[in-house]
mmCIF file of C-alpha atoms in Angstrom:
data_model
loop_
_atom_site.group_PDB
_atom_site.id
_atom_site.type_symbol
_atom_site.label_atom_id
_atom_site.label_comp_id
_atom_site.label_asym_id
_atom_site.label_seq_id
_atom_site.Cartn_x
_atom_site.Cartn_y
_atom_site.Cartn_z
ATOM 1 C CA MET A 1 148.978 207.717 172.259
ATOM 2 C CA GLU A 2 147.686 206.248 175.520
ATOM 3 C CA TYR A 3 148.270 202.753 174.105
ATOM 4 C CA LEU A 4 151.935 203.538 173.365
ATOM 5 C CA TRP A 5 152.610 204.810 176.899
ATOM 6 C CA VAL A 6 150.943 201.813 178.522
ATOM 7 C CA LYS A 7 152.753 199.419 176.199
ATOM 8 C CA LEU A 8 156.083 201.129 176.917
ATOM 9 C CA LEU A 9 155.448 200.899 180.662
ATOM 10 C CA HIS A 10 154.491 197.234 180.288
ATOM 11 C CA ILE A 11 157.635 196.404 178.313
ATOM 12 C CA LEU A 12 159.926 198.351 180.650
ATOM 13 C CA SER A 13 158.405 196.807 183.760
ATOM 14 C CA SER A 14 158.709 193.293 182.311
ATOM 15 C CA THR A 15 162.357 193.954 181.500
ATOM 16 C CA LEU A 16 163.008 195.314 184.975
ATOM 17 C CA LEU A 17 161.123 192.434 186.610
ATOM 18 C CA PHE A 18 163.035 189.774 184.690
ATOM 19 C CA GLY A 19 166.389 191.554 184.737
ATOM 20 C CA THR A 20 166.357 192.345 188.430
ATOM 21 C CA GLY A 21 165.208 188.840 189.274
ATOM 22 C CA ILE A 22 167.848 187.058 187.248
ATOM 23 C CA GLY A 23 170.576 189.549 188.169
ATOM 24 C CA SER A 24 170.004 189.415 191.914
ATOM 25 C CA ALA A 25 169.676 185.627 191.815
ATOM 26 C CA PHE A 26 172.993 185.377 189.941
ATOM 27 C CA TYR A 27 174.833 187.563 192.465
ATOM 28 C CA LEU A 28 173.377 185.794 195.470
ATOM 29 C CA LEU A 29 174.182 182.384 193.968
ATOM 30 C CA CYS A 30 177.781 183.429 193.219
ATOM 31 C CA VAL A 31 178.492 184.744 196.711
ATOM 32 C CA VAL A 32 176.851 181.813 198.481
ATOM 33 C CA LEU A 33 179.020 179.417 196.481
ATOM 34 C CA ARG A 34 182.113 181.362 197.688
ATOM 35 C CA ARG A 35 180.949 180.799 201.289
ATOM 36 C CA ASP A 36 182.327 184.096 202.631
ATOM 37 C CA VAL A 37 179.710 184.717 205.294
ATOM 38 C CA LYS A 38 180.365 188.481 205.513
ATOM 39 C CA VAL A 39 179.970 188.945 201.758
ATOM 40 C CA VAL A 40 176.869 186.726 201.735
ATOM 41 C CA ALA A 41 175.322 188.864 204.498
ATOM 42 C CA GLN A 42 176.024 192.091 202.570
ATOM 43 C CA VAL A 43 174.802 190.821 199.196
ATOM 44 C CA ALA A 44 171.697 189.183 200.696
ATOM 45 C CA ARG A 45 170.798 192.544 202.251
ATOM 46 C CA VAL A 46 171.054 194.267 198.861
ATOM 47 C CA VAL A 47 169.146 191.471 197.078
ATOM 48 C CA VAL A 48 166.236 191.790 199.508
ATOM 49 C CA LEU A 49 166.225 195.561 198.982
ATOM 50 C CA ALA A 50 166.300 195.140 195.189
ATOM 51 C CA ASP A 51 163.400 192.690 195.359
ATOM 52 C CA TRP A 52 161.280 195.175 197.297
ATOM 53 C CA LEU A 53 162.237 198.211 195.199
ATOM 54 C CA PHE A 54 162.171 196.704 191.726
ATOM 55 C CA THR A 55 160.667 193.229 191.631
ATOM 56 C CA ALA A 56 157.693 193.935 193.900
ATOM 57 C CA THR A 57 156.731 197.148 192.110
ATOM 58 C CA THR A 58 157.040 195.648 188.645
ATOM 59 C CA ALA A 59 155.259 192.460 189.749
ATOM 60 C CA ILE A 60 152.287 194.702 190.509
ATOM 61 C CA THR A 61 152.709 196.865 187.399
ATOM 62 C CA GLN A 62 152.772 193.880 185.022
ATOM 63 C CA PRO A 63 149.248 192.543 185.538
ATOM 64 C CA LEU A 64 147.782 196.051 185.731
ATOM 65 C CA THR A 65 149.325 197.244 182.480
ATOM 66 C CA GLY A 66 148.666 193.866 180.835
ATOM 67 C CA TRP A 67 144.995 194.024 181.798
ATOM 68 C CA TYR A 68 144.749 197.593 180.517
ATOM 69 C CA LEU A 69 146.466 196.728 177.222
ATOM 70 C CA ALA A 70 144.174 193.726 176.674
ATOM 71 C CA ARG A 71 141.200 195.995 177.342
ATOM 72 C CA LEU A 72 142.478 198.711 174.992
ATOM 73 C CA MET A 73 143.161 196.161 172.253
ATOM 74 C CA GLN A 74 139.880 194.318 172.928
ATOM 75 C CA ILE A 75 141.642 190.980 173.379
ATOM 76 C CA PRO A 76 139.468 188.511 175.317
ATOM 77 C CA PHE A 77 141.127 187.007 178.383
ATOM 78 C CA SER A 78 140.063 183.613 177.029
ATOM 79 C CA THR A 79 142.542 184.010 174.143
ATOM 80 C CA PRO A 80 144.862 180.979 174.547
ATOM 81 C CA TRP A 81 148.212 182.818 174.581
ATOM 82 C CA LEU A 82 146.882 185.425 177.014
ATOM 83 C CA MET A 83 145.294 182.830 179.296
ATOM 84 C CA GLY A 84 148.522 180.812 179.196
ATOM 85 C CA SER A 85 150.602 183.831 180.143
ATOM 86 C CA LEU A 86 148.250 184.614 183.041
ATOM 87 C CA VAL A 87 148.553 181.057 184.382
ATOM 88 C CA LEU A 88 152.339 181.156 184.003
ATOM 89 C CA TYR A 89 152.470 184.549 185.728
ATOM 90 C CA ALA A 90 150.501 183.121 188.663
ATOM 91 C CA ILE A 91 152.995 180.243 188.873
ATOM 92 C CA ALA A 92 155.963 182.622 188.758
ATOM 93 C CA ILE A 93 154.524 184.845 191.479
ATOM 94 C CA ALA A 94 153.606 181.800 193.583
ATOM 95 C CA CYS A 95 157.301 180.841 193.438
ATOM 96 C CA TRP A 96 158.535 184.398 193.977
ATOM 97 C CA LEU A 97 156.587 185.103 197.184
ATOM 98 C CA PRO A 98 158.290 182.332 199.197
ATOM 99 C CA VAL A 99 161.611 183.260 197.559
ATOM 100 C CA VAL A 100 161.373 186.761 199.014
ATOM 101 C CA ARG A 101 160.714 185.325 202.464
ATOM 102 C CA LEU A 102 163.602 182.873 202.054
ATOM 103 C CA GLN A 103 165.914 185.733 201.014
ATOM 104 C CA MET A 104 164.947 187.612 204.164
ATOM 105 C CA LEU A 105 165.647 184.528 206.279
ATOM 106 C CA MET A 106 168.993 184.006 204.497
ATOM 107 C CA ARG A 107 169.886 187.676 205.010
ATOM 108 C CA ASP A 108 169.102 187.533 208.725
ATOM 109 C CA ASP A 109 170.828 184.183 209.229
ATOM 110 C CA ALA A 110 173.965 185.246 207.338
ATOM 111 C CA GLN A 111 174.068 188.523 209.283
ATOM 112 C CA ALA A 112 173.837 186.657 212.604
ATOM 113 C CA SER A 113 176.542 184.200 211.511
ATOM 114 C CA ALA A 114 178.804 187.030 210.329
ATOM 115 C CA LEU A 115 178.417 188.909 213.627
ATOM 116 C CA ALA A 116 179.163 185.733 215.605
ATOM 117 C CA GLY A 117 182.141 184.867 213.396
ATOM 118 C CA LEU A 118 180.545 181.587 212.357
ATOM 119 C CA PRO A 119 180.174 179.946 208.939
ATOM 120 C CA LEU A 120 176.817 179.789 207.191
ATOM 121 C CA SER A 121 174.420 177.722 209.268
ATOM 122 C CA PRO A 122 172.607 174.517 208.299
ATOM 123 C CA ALA A 123 169.370 176.556 208.371
ATOM 124 C CA PHE A 124 170.881 178.970 205.848
ATOM 125 C CA LYS A 125 171.776 176.050 203.607
ATOM 126 C CA ARG A 126 168.182 174.718 203.783
ATOM 127 C CA TYR A 127 166.785 178.164 202.931
ATOM 128 C CA PHE A 128 169.255 178.482 200.066
ATOM 129 C CA THR A 129 168.403 175.043 198.643
ATOM 130 C CA LEU A 130 164.690 175.820 198.629
ATOM 131 C CA TRP A 131 165.378 179.291 197.183
ATOM 132 C CA PHE A 132 167.442 177.697 194.412
ATOM 133 C CA VAL A 133 164.803 175.054 193.621
ATOM 134 C CA LEU A 134 161.960 177.607 193.469
ATOM 135 C CA GLY A 135 163.964 179.702 191.022
ATOM 136 C CA PHE A 136 163.680 177.153 188.223
ATOM 137 C CA PRO A 137 159.891 177.119 187.759
ATOM 138 C CA ALA A 138 159.798 180.920 188.130
ATOM 139 C CA LEU A 139 162.513 181.372 185.487
ATOM 140 C CA GLY A 140 160.841 178.870 183.159
ATOM 141 C CA ALA A 141 157.469 180.578 183.602
ATOM 142 C CA PHE A 142 158.892 184.017 182.797
ATOM 143 C CA LEU A 143 160.718 182.712 179.720
ATOM 144 C CA ALA A 144 157.518 181.042 178.511
ATOM 145 C CA ILE A 145 155.574 184.276 179.117
ATOM 146 C CA PHE A 146 158.051 186.202 176.976
ATOM 147 C CA TRP A 147 157.661 183.593 174.241
ATOM 148 C CA LEU A 148 153.855 183.801 174.401
ATOM 149 C CA MET A 149 153.882 187.601 174.352
ATOM 150 C CA VAL A 150 156.195 187.745 171.343
ATOM 151 C CA PHE A 151 154.747 184.950 169.196
ATOM 152 C CA LYS A 152 151.094 184.917 170.371
ATOM 153 C CA PRO A 153 150.381 181.368 169.154
ATOM 154 C CA SER A 154 146.747 180.511 168.482
#
């Protein structure tokens, strides 16, 4: 019974982690492309909040429940698909940490521009470009992790 609860928590947290990440990225991308500085400021504020409430908590839950499941199932961490998913998870989190900081900088910059009645600044555009670029390896890593977890290749 314990195994089922941990597995359920692991699956739900992975879904929330991936879904929140891709959803918030989609909304932020869409509003930035519209270039309405007031809307960008509002959405960036919500995206940062969502990252702290959902992504951060599930990013912590994932390795803890994964470790516990591997222990319960007696799967060695040297198992290729498990080791691969751990490496990919480290890559994804290494991309996500600067993304969170960039989102905070974009939020603050857009808010300042909105209050001053100015368009998005060149600094905002640099933050956004880096945010966008870092999203690709993180997305690829998470997709590969899902594949490894489902198919468990030897």
